[in-house]
Amino acid sequence: TVGKAVVSTQSTGERRARKPKLRDIVPTPPPAEDEEELWGEDGKKIEKQPLDEFEQDHLEDEYDDVDDEEEEEEEEESVSPVRNTVSYDPETQKLIDVFEEAETLYNEARNRHDSVKRQLEDVQKLNNIDFGPEEEFFVLKGQCFEKRDEQYKYKLCPFDRSDQDGTSIGKWDSWEVGSDGVNHHNVMLYTKGNSCWQGPQRSTRVEVICGPENQILSASEPAKCEYAYVFATPAACTKVQDETEIHDEL
């Protein structure tokens, strides 16, 4: 009997001590001599009134809420995460593996399809651009050229956009048709840029001339929100011009 009692005492000691709950704590009233006596204006002693039923219930509810929160914290500390240990029979697992492999192949094929689709769209956009009778201006696509004056920095990306200090002053639109109704591929139009303050959308007119290198020769704003470039490029030089220049050099 004594041996069992010792074992029982050791087992109880090994158990984790639990924090006492507020509902189990009985407040000890202070000694009567320490209580402060309250007196009214009429000189009569004010007797303390016991808590009514509502106040007592409200106090007990507060104790219960605190105890519930403490119990939830203890449960969160004691509960360990549960791992998914579900296993399938070989036939089912084989079907799952086949499905996952098929899904991977489908996603790869869809990504390749989307990539090819985007490439075709880019090619179609290029086909819709007029690069000149012999595609001579195609070499300018993807390049950008800058010109800085005393106030601004201008940037021209042929067949794409025109900027002034990072502000869009036009997006590629088309070649300007001459007064004779013929497209001579010598004036580029860039429209639908950022709107001016209480004005129209900015636009740029680019005069393209023959030159030994690609460069913006001049940039100006002849009218509000309307810009003008003179752009030189070897792509604008015709065979007749090349032969004339060679003859002059000789």
GROMACS .gro file of N, CA and C in nm, residues 88-175:
model
  264
   88TYR      N    1  -0.279   0.558  -5.117
   88TYR     CA    2  -0.371   0.496  -5.210
   88TYR      C    3  -0.316   0.360  -5.252
   89ASP      N    4  -0.407   0.280  -5.300
   89ASP     CA    5  -0.364   0.150  -5.350
   89ASP      C    6  -0.288   0.170  -5.480
   90PRO      N    7  -0.208   0.073  -5.521
   90PRO     CA    8  -0.123   0.091  -5.640
   90PRO      C    9  -0.199   0.132  -5.766
   91GLU      N   10  -0.317   0.074  -5.790
   91GLU     CA   11  -0.392   0.107  -5.911
   91GLU      C   12  -0.437   0.254  -5.910
   92THR      N   13  -0.488   0.299  -5.794
   92THR     CA   14  -0.532   0.438  -5.783
   92THR      C   15  -0.415   0.535  -5.796
   93GLN      N   16  -0.303   0.503  -5.731
   93GLN     CA   17  -0.186   0.588  -5.739
   93GLN      C   18  -0.135   0.597  -5.883
   94LYS      N   19  -0.145   0.488  -5.957
   94LYS     CA   20  -0.101   0.488  -6.096
   94LYS      C   21  -0.187   0.583  -6.180
   95LEU      N   22  -0.318   0.581  -6.155
   95LEU     CA   23  -0.408   0.672  -6.227
   95LEU      C   24  -0.377   0.818  -6.192
   96ILE      N   25  -0.347   0.844  -6.064
   96ILE     CA   26  -0.313   0.980  -6.022
   96ILE      C   27  -0.186   1.027  -6.091
   97ASP      N   28  -0.085   0.939  -6.099
   97ASP     CA   29   0.041   0.975  -6.165
   97ASP      C   30   0.019   1.004  -6.312
   98VAL      N   31  -0.064   0.925  -6.377
   98VAL     CA   32  -0.092   0.947  -6.520
   98VAL      C   33  -0.163   1.081  -6.540
   99PHE      N   34  -0.258   1.111  -6.452
   99PHE     CA   35  -0.330   1.238  -6.463
   99PHE      C   36  -0.236   1.357  -6.444
  100GLU      N   37  -0.149   1.351  -6.343
  100GLU     CA   38  -0.056   1.462  -6.317
  100GLU      C   39   0.041   1.481  -6.433
  101GLU      N   40   0.087   1.372  -6.492
  101GLU     CA   41   0.177   1.382  -6.607
  101GLU      C   42   0.105   1.444  -6.726
  102ALA      N   43  -0.022   1.403  -6.748
  102ALA     CA   44  -0.100   1.460  -6.858
  102ALA      C   45  -0.125   1.608  -6.837
  103GLU      N   46  -0.150   1.646  -6.712
  103GLU     CA   47  -0.173   1.787  -6.682
  103GLU      C   48  -0.047   1.869  -6.707
  104THR      N   49   0.069   1.815  -6.672
  104THR     CA   50   0.195   1.885  -6.696
  104THR      C   51   0.220   1.904  -6.846
  105LEU      N   52   0.197   1.799  -6.922
  105LEU     CA   53   0.216   1.807  -7.068
  105LEU      C   54   0.119   1.907  -7.130
  106TYR      N   55  -0.003   1.910  -7.078
  106TYR     CA   56  -0.103   2.004  -7.131
  106TYR      C   57  -0.060   2.148  -7.104
  107ASN      N   58  -0.013   2.176  -6.984
  107ASN     CA   59   0.030   2.311  -6.950
  107ASN      C   60   0.149   2.354  -7.035
  108GLU      N   61   0.243   2.262  -7.058
  108GLU     CA   62   0.357   2.295  -7.142
  108GLU      C   63   0.314   2.325  -7.285
  109ALA      N   64   0.222   2.244  -7.338
  109ALA     CA   65   0.172   2.266  -7.475
  109ALA      C   66   0.096   2.398  -7.485
  110ARG      N   67   0.018   2.430  -7.382
  110ARG     CA   68  -0.057   2.556  -7.384
  110ARG      C   69   0.037   2.676  -7.381
  111ASN      N   70   0.145   2.667  -7.301
  111ASN     CA   71   0.242   2.776  -7.294
  111ASN      C   72   0.311   2.796  -7.430
  112ARG      N   73   0.347   2.684  -7.494
  112ARG     CA   74   0.409   2.695  -7.626
  112ARG      C   75   0.312   2.755  -7.727
  113HIS      N   76   0.186   2.714  -7.719
  113HIS     CA   77   0.084   2.768  -7.809
  113HIS      C   78   0.068   2.918  -7.790
  114ASP      N   79   0.064   2.964  -7.664
  114ASP     CA   80   0.049   3.107  -7.637
  114ASP      C   81   0.170   3.184  -7.687
  115SER      N   82   0.289   3.126  -7.672
  115SER     CA   83   0.410   3.192  -7.717
  115SER      C   84   0.410   3.207  -7.870
  116VAL      N   85   0.375   3.099  -7.939
  116VAL     CA   86   0.369   3.104  -8.086
  116VAL      C   87   0.262   3.203  -8.132
  117LYS      N   88   0.151   3.207  -8.059
  117LYS     CA   89   0.043   3.301  -8.095
  117LYS      C   90   0.090   3.445  -8.084
  118ARG      N   91   0.164   3.475  -7.976
  118ARG     CA   92   0.216   3.611  -7.961
  118ARG      C   93   0.315   3.645  -8.071
  119GLN      N   94   0.399   3.548  -8.109
  119GLN     CA   95   0.495   3.571  -8.216
  119GLN      C   96   0.424   3.598  -8.348
  120LEU      N   97   0.317   3.522  -8.375
  120LEU     CA   98   0.241   3.543  -8.498
  120LEU      C   99   0.175   3.681  -8.499
  121GLU      N  100   0.126   3.723  -8.381
  121GLU     CA  101   0.066   3.856  -8.373
  121GLU      C  102   0.169   3.964  -8.400
  122ASP      N  103   0.292   3.946  -8.347
  122ASP     CA  104   0.398   4.043  -8.372
  122ASP      C  105   0.435   4.047  -8.520
  123VAL      N  106   0.440   3.930  -8.581
  123VAL     CA  107   0.472   3.925  -8.725
  123VAL      C  108   0.363   3.992  -8.806
  124GLN      N  109   0.237   3.969  -8.765
  124GLN     CA  110   0.126   4.032  -8.836
  124GLN      C  111   0.132   4.183  -8.825
  125LYS      N  112   0.169   4.233  -8.706
  125LYS     CA  113   0.183   4.377  -8.688
  125LYS      C  114   0.293   4.433  -8.779
  126LEU      N  115   0.404   4.359  -8.787
  126LEU     CA  116   0.513   4.403  -8.874
  126LEU      C  117   0.470   4.404  -9.020
  127ASN      N  118   0.392   4.304  -9.060
  127ASN     CA  119   0.346   4.297  -9.198
  127ASN      C  120   0.253   4.412  -9.233
  128ASN      N  121   0.185   4.466  -9.130
  128ASN     CA  122   0.091   4.576  -9.155
  128ASN      C  123   0.162   4.711  -9.162
  129ILE      N  124   0.291   4.716  -9.127
  129ILE     CA  125   0.365   4.842  -9.131
  129ILE      C  126   0.428   4.860  -9.269
  130ASP      N  127   0.417   4.980  -9.319
  130ASP     CA  128   0.476   5.014  -9.448
  130ASP      C  129   0.620   5.058  -9.426
  131PHE      N  130   0.716   4.971  -9.459
  131PHE     CA  131   0.857   5.001  -9.443
  131PHE      C  132   0.920   5.055  -9.571
  132GLY      N  133   0.839   5.094  -9.667
  132GLY     CA  134   0.891   5.147  -9.792
  132GLY      C  135   0.872   5.049  -9.906
  133PRO      N  136   0.886   5.097 -10.028
  133PRO     CA  137   0.865   5.011 -10.146
  133PRO      C  138   0.951   4.885 -10.145
  134GLU      N  139   1.072   4.897 -10.096
  134GLU     CA  140   1.164   4.783 -10.092
  134GLU      C  141   1.200   4.745  -9.948
  135GLU      N  142   1.112   4.781  -9.854
  135GLU     CA  143   1.135   4.753  -9.711
  135GLU      C  144   1.265   4.815  -9.662
  136GLU      N  145   1.304   4.925  -9.725
  136GLU     CA  146   1.434   4.985  -9.692
  136GLU      C  147   1.437   5.047  -9.552
  137PHE      N  148   1.319   5.084  -9.499
  137PHE     CA  149   1.317   5.146  -9.366
  137PHE      C  150   1.302   5.044  -9.252
  138PHE      N  151   1.298   4.917  -9.289
  138PHE     CA  152   1.282   4.813  -9.185
  138PHE      C  153   1.400   4.813  -9.088
  139VAL      N  154   1.518   4.854  -9.134
  139VAL     CA  155   1.638   4.853  -9.049
  139VAL      C  156   1.623   4.950  -8.931
  140LEU      N  157   1.531   5.046  -8.940
  140LEU     CA  158   1.512   5.143  -8.832
  140LEU      C  159   1.424   5.089  -8.720
  141LYS      N  160   1.351   4.984  -8.748
  141LYS     CA  161   1.261   4.928  -8.648
  141LYS      C  162   1.341   4.874  -8.529
  142GLY      N  163   1.299   4.912  -8.409
  142GLY     CA  164   1.368   4.866  -8.288
  142GLY      C  165   1.480   4.956  -8.243
  143GLN      N  166   1.508   5.063  -8.317
  143GLN     CA  167   1.613   5.157  -8.278
  143GLN      C  168   1.550   5.288  -8.230
  144CYS      N  169   1.626   5.363  -8.151
  144CYS     CA  170   1.581   5.492  -8.100
  144CYS      C  171   1.696   5.593  -8.114
  145PHE      N  172   1.659   5.717  -8.142
  145PHE     CA  173   1.758   5.822  -8.163
  145PHE      C  174   1.716   5.945  -8.082
  146GLU      N  175   1.818   6.017  -8.027
  146GLU     CA  176   1.790   6.129  -7.938
  146GLU      C  177   1.852   6.258  -7.990
  147LYS      N  178   1.787   6.366  -7.950
  147LYS     CA  179   1.836   6.500  -7.985
  147LYS      C  180   1.809   6.590  -7.865
  148ARG      N  181   1.911   6.657  -7.815
  148ARG     CA  182   1.894   6.746  -7.700
  148ARG      C  183   1.921   6.891  -7.744
  149ASP      N  184   1.825   6.980  -7.706
  149ASP     CA  185   1.849   7.121  -7.730
  149ASP      C  186   1.870   7.191  -7.596
  150GLU      N  187   1.851   7.320  -7.591
  150GLU     CA  188   1.878   7.393  -7.467
  150GLU      C  189   1.777   7.362  -7.357
  151GLN      N  190   1.657   7.314  -7.394
  151GLN     CA  191   1.553   7.291  -7.295
  151GLN      C  192   1.513   7.146  -7.278
  152TYR      N  193   1.502   7.073  -7.389
  152TYR     CA  194   1.443   6.940  -7.383
  152TYR      C  195   1.532   6.834  -7.450
  153LYS      N  196   1.498   6.711  -7.417
  153LYS     CA  197   1.559   6.597  -7.485
  153LYS      C  198   1.450   6.525  -7.564
  154TYR      N  199   1.470   6.518  -7.693
  154TYR     CA  200   1.373   6.454  -7.782
  154TYR      C  201   1.421   6.314  -7.816
  155LYS      N  202   1.326   6.225  -7.834
  155LYS     CA  203   1.361   6.086  -7.865
  155LYS      C  204   1.265   6.034  -7.973
  156LEU      N  205   1.323   5.974  -8.076
  156LEU     CA  206   1.244   5.918  -8.186
  156LEU      C  207   1.276   5.770  -8.201
  157CYS      N  208   1.173   5.687  -8.191
  157CYS     CA  209   1.185   5.544  -8.217
  157CYS      C  210   1.099   5.515  -8.340
  158PRO      N  211   1.161   5.510  -8.459
  158PRO     CA  212   1.084   5.495  -8.583
  158PRO      C  213   0.988   5.377  -8.578
  159PHE      N  214   0.866   5.403  -8.627
  159PHE     CA  215   0.758   5.305  -8.633
  159PHE      C  216   0.711   5.262  -8.493
  160ASP      N  217   0.743   5.346  -8.393
  160ASP     CA  218   0.701   5.314  -8.258
  160ASP      C  219   0.646   5.438  -8.186
  161ARG      N  220   0.734   5.534  -8.150
  161ARG     CA  221   0.688   5.647  -8.070
  161ARG      C  222   0.785   5.765  -8.080
  162SER      N  223   0.739   5.880  -8.028
  162SER     CA  224   0.820   5.999  -8.018
  162SER      C  225   0.800   6.058  -7.879
  163ASP      N  226   0.910   6.097  -7.811
  163ASP     CA  227   0.903   6.146  -7.673
  163ASP      C  228   0.973   6.280  -7.659
  164GLN      N  229   0.929   6.356  -7.558
  164GLN     CA  230   0.997   6.478  -7.516
  164GLN      C  231   1.016   6.471  -7.365
  165ASP      N  232   1.138   6.450  -7.321
  165ASP     CA  233   1.168   6.433  -7.178
  165ASP      C  234   1.080   6.326  -7.114
  166GLY      N  235   1.060   6.216  -7.184
  166GLY     CA  236   0.981   6.106  -7.130
  166GLY      C  237   0.832   6.119  -7.151
  167THR      N  238   0.785   6.233  -7.201
  167THR     CA  239   0.642   6.253  -7.228
  167THR      C  240   0.611   6.214  -7.371
  168SER      N  241   0.508   6.134  -7.388
  168SER     CA  242   0.472   6.089  -7.523
  168SER      C  243   0.420   6.206  -7.604
  169ILE      N  244   0.483   6.230  -7.718
  169ILE     CA  245   0.434   6.333  -7.809
  169ILE      C  246   0.390   6.271  -7.941
  170GLY      N  247   0.357   6.143  -7.934
  170GLY     CA  248   0.302   6.077  -8.052
  170GLY      C  249   0.341   5.931  -8.062
  171LYS      N  250   0.246   5.853  -8.114
  171LYS     CA  251   0.271   5.711  -8.144
  171LYS      C  252   0.262   5.692  -8.295
  172TRP      N  253   0.337   5.594  -8.343
  172TRP     CA  254   0.342   5.572  -8.487
  172TRP      C  255   0.201   5.558  -8.545
  173ASP      N  256   0.179   5.635  -8.653
  173ASP     CA  257   0.049   5.631  -8.721
  173ASP      C  258   0.064   5.583  -8.865
  174SER      N  259   0.131   5.664  -8.948
  174SER     CA  260   0.143   5.629  -9.089
  174SER      C  261   0.240   5.725  -9.158
  175TRP      N  262   0.258   5.700  -9.287
  175TRP     CA  263   0.330   5.795  -9.371
  175TRP      C  264   0.232   5.901  -9.419
   0.00000   0.00000   0.00000
